[in-house]
GROMACS .gro file of C-alpha atoms in nm:
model
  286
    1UNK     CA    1   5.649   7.946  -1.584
    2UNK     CA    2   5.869   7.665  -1.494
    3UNK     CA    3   5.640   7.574  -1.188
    4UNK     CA    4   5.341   7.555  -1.449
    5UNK     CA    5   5.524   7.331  -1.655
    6UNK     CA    6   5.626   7.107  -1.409
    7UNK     CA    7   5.268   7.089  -1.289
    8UNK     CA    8   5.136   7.044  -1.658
    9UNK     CA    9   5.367   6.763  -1.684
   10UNK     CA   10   5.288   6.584  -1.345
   11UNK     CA   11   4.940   6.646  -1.455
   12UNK     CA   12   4.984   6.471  -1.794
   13UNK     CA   13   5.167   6.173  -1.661
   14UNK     CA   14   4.868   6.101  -1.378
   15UNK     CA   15   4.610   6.085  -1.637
   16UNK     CA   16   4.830   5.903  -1.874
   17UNK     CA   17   4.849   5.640  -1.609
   18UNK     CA   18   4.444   5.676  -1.547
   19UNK     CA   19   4.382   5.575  -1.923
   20UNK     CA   20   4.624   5.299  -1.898
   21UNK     CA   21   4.466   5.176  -1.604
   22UNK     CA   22   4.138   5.158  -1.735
   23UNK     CA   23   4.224   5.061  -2.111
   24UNK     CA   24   4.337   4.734  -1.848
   25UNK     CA   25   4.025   4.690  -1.737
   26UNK     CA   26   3.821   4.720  -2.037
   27UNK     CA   27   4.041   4.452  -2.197
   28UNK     CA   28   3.945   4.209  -1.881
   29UNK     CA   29   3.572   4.267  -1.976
   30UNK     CA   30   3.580   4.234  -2.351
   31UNK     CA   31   3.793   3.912  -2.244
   32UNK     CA   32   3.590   3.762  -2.022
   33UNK     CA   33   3.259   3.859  -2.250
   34UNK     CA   34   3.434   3.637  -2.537
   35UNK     CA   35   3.512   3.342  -2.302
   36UNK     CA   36   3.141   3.346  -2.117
   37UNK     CA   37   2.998   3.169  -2.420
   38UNK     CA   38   3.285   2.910  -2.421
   39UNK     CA   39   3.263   2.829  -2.082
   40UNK     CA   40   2.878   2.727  -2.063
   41UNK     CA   41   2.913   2.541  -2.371
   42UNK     CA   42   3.163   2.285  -2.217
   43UNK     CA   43   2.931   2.255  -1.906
   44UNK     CA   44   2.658   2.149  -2.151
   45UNK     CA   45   2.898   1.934  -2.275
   46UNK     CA   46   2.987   1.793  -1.958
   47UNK     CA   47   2.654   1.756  -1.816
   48UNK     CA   48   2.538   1.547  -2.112
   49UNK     CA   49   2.847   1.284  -2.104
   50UNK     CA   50   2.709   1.258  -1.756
   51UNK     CA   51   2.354   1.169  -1.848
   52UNK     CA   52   2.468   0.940  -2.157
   53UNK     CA   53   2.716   0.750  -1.846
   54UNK     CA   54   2.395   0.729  -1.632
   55UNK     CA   55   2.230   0.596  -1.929
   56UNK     CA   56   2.453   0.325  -2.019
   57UNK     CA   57   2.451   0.203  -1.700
   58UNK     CA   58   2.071   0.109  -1.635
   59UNK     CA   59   2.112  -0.024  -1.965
   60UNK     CA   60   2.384  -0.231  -1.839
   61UNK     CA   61   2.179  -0.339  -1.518
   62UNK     CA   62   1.883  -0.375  -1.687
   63UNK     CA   63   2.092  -0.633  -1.923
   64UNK     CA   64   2.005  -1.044  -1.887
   65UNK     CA   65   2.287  -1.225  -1.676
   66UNK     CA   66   2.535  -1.418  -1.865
   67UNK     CA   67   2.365  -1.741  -1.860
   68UNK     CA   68   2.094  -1.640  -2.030
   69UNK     CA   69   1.855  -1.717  -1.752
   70UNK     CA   70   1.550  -1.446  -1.620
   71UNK     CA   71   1.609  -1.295  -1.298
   72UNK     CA   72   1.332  -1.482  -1.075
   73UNK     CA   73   1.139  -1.235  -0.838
   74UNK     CA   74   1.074  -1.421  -0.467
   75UNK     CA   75   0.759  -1.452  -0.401
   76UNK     CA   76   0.626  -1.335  -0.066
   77UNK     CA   77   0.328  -1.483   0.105
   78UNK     CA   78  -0.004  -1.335   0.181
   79UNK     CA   79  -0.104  -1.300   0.528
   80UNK     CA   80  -0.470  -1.446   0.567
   81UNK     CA   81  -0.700  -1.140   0.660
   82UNK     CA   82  -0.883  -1.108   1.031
   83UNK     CA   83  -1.176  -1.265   0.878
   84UNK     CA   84  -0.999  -1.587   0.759
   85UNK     CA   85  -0.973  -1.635   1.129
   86UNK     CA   86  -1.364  -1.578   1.216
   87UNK     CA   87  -1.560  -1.874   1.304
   88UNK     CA   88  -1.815  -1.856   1.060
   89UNK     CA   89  -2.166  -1.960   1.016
   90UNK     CA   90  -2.226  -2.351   0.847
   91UNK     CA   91  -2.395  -2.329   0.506
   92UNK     CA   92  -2.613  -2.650   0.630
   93UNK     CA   93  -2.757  -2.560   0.923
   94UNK     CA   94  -2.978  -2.233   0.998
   95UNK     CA   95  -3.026  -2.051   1.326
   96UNK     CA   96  -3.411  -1.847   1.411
   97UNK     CA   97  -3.559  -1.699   1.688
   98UNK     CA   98  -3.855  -1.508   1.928
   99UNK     CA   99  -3.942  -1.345   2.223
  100UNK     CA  100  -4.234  -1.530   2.338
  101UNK     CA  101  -4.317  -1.257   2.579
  102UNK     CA  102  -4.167  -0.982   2.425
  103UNK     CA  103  -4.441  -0.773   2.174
  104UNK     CA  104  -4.151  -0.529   2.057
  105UNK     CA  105  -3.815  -0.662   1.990
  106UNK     CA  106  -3.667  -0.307   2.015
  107UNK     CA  107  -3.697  -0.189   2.344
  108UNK     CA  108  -3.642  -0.447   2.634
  109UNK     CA  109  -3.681  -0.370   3.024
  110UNK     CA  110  -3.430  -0.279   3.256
  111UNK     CA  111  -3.374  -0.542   3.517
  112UNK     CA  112  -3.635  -0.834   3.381
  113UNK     CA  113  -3.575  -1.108   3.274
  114UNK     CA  114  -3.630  -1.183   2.884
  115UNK     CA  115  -3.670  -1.511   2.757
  116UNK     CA  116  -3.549  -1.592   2.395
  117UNK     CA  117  -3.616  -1.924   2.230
  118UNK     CA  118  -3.287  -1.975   1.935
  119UNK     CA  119  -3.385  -2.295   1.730
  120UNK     CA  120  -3.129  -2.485   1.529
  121UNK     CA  121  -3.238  -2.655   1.144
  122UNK     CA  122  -2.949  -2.947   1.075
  123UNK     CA  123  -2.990  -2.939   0.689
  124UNK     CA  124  -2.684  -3.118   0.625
  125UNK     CA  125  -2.540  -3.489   0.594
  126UNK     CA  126  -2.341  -3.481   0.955
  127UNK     CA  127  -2.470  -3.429   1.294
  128UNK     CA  128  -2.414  -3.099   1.469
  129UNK     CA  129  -2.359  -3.047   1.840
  130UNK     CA  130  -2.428  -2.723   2.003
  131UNK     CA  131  -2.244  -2.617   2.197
  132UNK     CA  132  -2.362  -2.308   2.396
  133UNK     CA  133  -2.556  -1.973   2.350
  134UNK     CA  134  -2.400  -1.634   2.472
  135UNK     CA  135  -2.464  -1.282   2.394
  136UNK     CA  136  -2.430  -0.880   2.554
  137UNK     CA  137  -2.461  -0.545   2.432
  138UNK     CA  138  -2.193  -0.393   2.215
  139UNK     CA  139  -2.106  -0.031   2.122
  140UNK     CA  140  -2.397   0.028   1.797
  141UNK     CA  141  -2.038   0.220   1.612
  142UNK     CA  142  -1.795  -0.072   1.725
  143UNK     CA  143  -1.924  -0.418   1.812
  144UNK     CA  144  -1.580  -0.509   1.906
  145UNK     CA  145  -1.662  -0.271   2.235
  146UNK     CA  146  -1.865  -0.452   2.485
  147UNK     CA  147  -2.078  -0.301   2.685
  148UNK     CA  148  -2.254  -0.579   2.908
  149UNK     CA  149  -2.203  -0.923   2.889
  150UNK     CA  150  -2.489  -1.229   2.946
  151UNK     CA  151  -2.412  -1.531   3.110
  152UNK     CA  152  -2.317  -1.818   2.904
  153UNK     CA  153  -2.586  -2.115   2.840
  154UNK     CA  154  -2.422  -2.450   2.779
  155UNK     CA  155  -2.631  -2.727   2.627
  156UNK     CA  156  -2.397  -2.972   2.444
  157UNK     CA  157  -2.695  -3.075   2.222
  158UNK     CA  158  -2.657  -3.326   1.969
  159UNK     CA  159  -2.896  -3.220   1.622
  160UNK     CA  160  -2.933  -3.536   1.367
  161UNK     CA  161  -2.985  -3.442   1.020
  162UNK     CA  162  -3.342  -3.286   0.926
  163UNK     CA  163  -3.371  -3.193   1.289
  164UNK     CA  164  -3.482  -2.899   1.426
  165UNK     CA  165  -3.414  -2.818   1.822
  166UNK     CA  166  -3.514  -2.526   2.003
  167UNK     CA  167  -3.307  -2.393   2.293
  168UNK     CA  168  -3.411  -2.154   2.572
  169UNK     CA  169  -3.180  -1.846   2.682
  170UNK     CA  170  -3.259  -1.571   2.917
  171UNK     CA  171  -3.068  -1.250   2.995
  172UNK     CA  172  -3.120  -0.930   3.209
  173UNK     CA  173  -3.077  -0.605   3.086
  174UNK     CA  174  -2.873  -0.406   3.345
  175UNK     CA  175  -3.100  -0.124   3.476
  176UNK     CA  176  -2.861   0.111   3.475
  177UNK     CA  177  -2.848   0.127   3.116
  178UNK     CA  178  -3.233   0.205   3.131
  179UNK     CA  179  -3.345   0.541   3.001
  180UNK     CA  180  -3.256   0.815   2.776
  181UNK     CA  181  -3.236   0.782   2.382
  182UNK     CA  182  -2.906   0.568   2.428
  183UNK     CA  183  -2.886   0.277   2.164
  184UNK     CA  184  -2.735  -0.059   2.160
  185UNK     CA  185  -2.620  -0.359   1.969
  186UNK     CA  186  -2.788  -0.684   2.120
  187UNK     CA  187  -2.575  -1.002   1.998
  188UNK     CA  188  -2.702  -1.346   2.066
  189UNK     CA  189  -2.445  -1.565   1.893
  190UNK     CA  190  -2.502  -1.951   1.850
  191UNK     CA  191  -2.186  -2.179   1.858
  192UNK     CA  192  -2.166  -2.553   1.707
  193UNK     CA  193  -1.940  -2.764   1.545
  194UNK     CA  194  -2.000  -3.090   1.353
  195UNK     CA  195  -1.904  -3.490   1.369
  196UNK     CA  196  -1.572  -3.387   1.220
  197UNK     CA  197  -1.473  -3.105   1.508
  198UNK     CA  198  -1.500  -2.835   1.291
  199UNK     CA  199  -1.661  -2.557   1.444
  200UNK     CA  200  -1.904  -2.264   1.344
  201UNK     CA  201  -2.068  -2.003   1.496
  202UNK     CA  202  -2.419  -1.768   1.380
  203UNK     CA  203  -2.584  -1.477   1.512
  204UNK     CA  204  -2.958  -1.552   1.515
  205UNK     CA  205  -3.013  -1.181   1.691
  206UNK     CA  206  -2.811  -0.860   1.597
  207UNK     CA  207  -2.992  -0.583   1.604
  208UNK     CA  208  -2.970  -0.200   1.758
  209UNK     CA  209  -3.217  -0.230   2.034
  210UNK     CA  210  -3.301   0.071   2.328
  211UNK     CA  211  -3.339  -0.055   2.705
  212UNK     CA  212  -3.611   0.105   2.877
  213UNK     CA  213  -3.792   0.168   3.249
  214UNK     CA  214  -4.127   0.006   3.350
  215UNK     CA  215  -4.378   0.175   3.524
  216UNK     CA  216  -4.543  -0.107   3.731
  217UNK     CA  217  -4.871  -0.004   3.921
  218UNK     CA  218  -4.805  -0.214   4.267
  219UNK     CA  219  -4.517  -0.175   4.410
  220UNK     CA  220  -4.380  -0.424   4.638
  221UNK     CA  221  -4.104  -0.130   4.787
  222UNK     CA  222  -4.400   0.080   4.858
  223UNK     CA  223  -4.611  -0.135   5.018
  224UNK     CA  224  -4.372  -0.284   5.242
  225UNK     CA  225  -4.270   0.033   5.338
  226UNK     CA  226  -4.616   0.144   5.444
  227UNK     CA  227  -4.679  -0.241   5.633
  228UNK     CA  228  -4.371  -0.109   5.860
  229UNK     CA  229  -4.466   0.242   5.916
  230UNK     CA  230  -4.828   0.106   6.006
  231UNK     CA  231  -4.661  -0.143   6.268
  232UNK     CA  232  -4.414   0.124   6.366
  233UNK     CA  233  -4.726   0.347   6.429
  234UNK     CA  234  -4.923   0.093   6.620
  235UNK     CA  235  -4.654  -0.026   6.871
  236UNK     CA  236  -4.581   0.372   6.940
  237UNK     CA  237  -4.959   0.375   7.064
  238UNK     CA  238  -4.969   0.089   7.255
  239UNK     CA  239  -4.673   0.201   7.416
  240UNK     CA  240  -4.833   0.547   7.496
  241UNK     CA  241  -5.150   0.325   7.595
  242UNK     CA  242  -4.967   0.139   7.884
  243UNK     CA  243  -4.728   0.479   8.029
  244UNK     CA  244  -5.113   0.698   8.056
  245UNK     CA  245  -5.254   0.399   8.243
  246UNK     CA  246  -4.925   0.327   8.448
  247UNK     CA  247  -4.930   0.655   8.598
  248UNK     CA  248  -5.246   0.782   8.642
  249UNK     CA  249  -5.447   0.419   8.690
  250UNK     CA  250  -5.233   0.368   9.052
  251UNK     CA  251  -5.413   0.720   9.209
  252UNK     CA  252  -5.759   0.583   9.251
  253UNK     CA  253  -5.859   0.438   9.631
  254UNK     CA  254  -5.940   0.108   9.610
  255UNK     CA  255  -6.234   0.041   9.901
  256UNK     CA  256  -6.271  -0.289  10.068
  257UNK     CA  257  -6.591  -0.435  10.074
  258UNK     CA  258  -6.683  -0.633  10.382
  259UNK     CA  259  -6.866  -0.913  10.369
  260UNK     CA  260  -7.227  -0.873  10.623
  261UNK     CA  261  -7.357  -1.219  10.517
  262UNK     CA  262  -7.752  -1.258  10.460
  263UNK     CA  263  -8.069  -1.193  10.721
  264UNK     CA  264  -8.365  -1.275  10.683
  265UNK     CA  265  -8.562  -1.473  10.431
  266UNK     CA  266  -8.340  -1.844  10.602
  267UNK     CA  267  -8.556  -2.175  10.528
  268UNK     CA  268  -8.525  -2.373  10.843
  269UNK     CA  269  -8.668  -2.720  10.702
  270UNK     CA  270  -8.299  -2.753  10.590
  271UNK     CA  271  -8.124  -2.732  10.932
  272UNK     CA  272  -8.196  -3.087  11.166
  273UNK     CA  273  -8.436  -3.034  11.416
  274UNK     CA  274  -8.200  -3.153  11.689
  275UNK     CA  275  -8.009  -2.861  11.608
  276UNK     CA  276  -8.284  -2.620  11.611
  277UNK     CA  277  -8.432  -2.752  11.944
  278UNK     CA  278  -8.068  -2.697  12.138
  279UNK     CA  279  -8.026  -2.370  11.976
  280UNK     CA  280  -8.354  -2.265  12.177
  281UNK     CA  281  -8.242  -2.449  12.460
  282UNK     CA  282  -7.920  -2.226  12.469
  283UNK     CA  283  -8.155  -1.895  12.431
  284UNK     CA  284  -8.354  -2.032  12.728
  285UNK     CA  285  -8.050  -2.089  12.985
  286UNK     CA  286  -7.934  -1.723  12.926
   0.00000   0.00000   0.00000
């Protein structure tokens, strides 16, 4: 009985600490439950004595200076575009053109010459002087990309007011950008300047344009080639000619032919009778 008591009564005190223990802990909760509310509260507080600072601030900034004066934004300066630095076109002159042997202005030969004729109407106050006439074939989706470039045609022309010159220029399409459905952008460009040295430049031609093969029916190649296969041909047989009769020509036997004289038939009133009378005499004496 004693050893149950004692057990009863270690028993006891172990769950009488237990309760204790968590009694403790429910306390913390309950505490920390009543303070949550308290807590957040103050950060809202905080947070918005922040924002009003902030505030107050660009206020402050965005405040005049003392002096009254408006603050005075630099200005910085536009770079002129690209095209500011083109050489344009003169509003008083105007530029034309044609292919006097040339029936369609899209597709040009490969490796012929083509002849264009670029005239020049001074409709201004000032003289013009042109200058020269160049051109090539540019990339059709980037005319900055050059594909062949003409030679250069220099004229230094002078063009009085109400005048109109024409000026010939001839290029050759390279043949090696004959055939196929390749495209390209022909550019003949036009460049003048006036009395006062200003100077201006206009594109009579610039169009998309194809460059093409020609069939010719005579062709010199050919038939130059066939003159020296025909030579070649001939000296071969007159070679052949002179080795057959060369070796077997020397076999024959040439005969000699001896020389008998004539008999008979000999006219005697020709020979002088003196002669004729001692050549009996001589027959006699024998």
């Amino acid at each position: 009985q004693e050893l149950k008591g004692s057990f009863k009564l270690s028993y006891y005190n172990e769950y009488k600490s237990y309760l204790s223990k968590t009694s403790m802990w429910k306390y913390l909760l309950l505490l920390c439950l009543a303070t949550a509310p308290l807590l957040v509260a103050r950060a809202e507080v905080e947070e918005d004595e922040i924002m009003d600072s902030d505030e107050a601030q660009e206020l402050k900034d965005a405040e005049p200076l003392d002096d009254g004066a408006p603050i005075e934004h630099e200005e910085i300066p536009q770079q002129p575009d690209e095209e500011d630095y083109a050489i344009k076109p003169s509003p008083d002159a105007k530029v034309f053109y044609t292919f006097p042997k040339q029936g369609d202005e899209t597709n040009f030969p490969g490796g012929k010459v083509i002849k264009a004729l670029i005239g020049f109407q001074n409709n201004g106050e000032k003289n013009f002087i042109v200058e020269s006439v160049d051109g090539g074939f540019r990339y059709p989706m980037d005319f900055n990309y050059v594909i062949q470039n003409f030679t250069s045609f220099r004229y230094g022309r002078e063009v009085q007011p109400g005048v109109t010159q024409t000026f010939l220029y001839m290029f050759v399409p390279s043949e090696q950008l004959a055939g196929g459905s390749r495209t390209f952008g022909l550019v003949l460009n036009l460049n003048y300047r006036d009395a006062d040295g200003n100077l201006f430049a206009d594109a009579p031609f610039n169009e998309t344009v194809s460059v093409v093969e020609i069939d010719e029916g005579f062709d010199t190649e050919i038939f130059f080639m066939y003159v020296f296969l025909a030579a070649l041909a001939a000296l071969l047989l007159f070679g052949l000619q002179y080795l057959f009769t060369s070796v077997f020509g020397g076999r024959k036997s040439t005969r000699k032919v001896i020389e008998t004289g004539t008999s008979g038939g000999i006219d005697y009133d020709y020979i002088p009778k003196e002669h004729l009378k001692k050549q009996k005499s001589g027959k006699k004496n024998e």
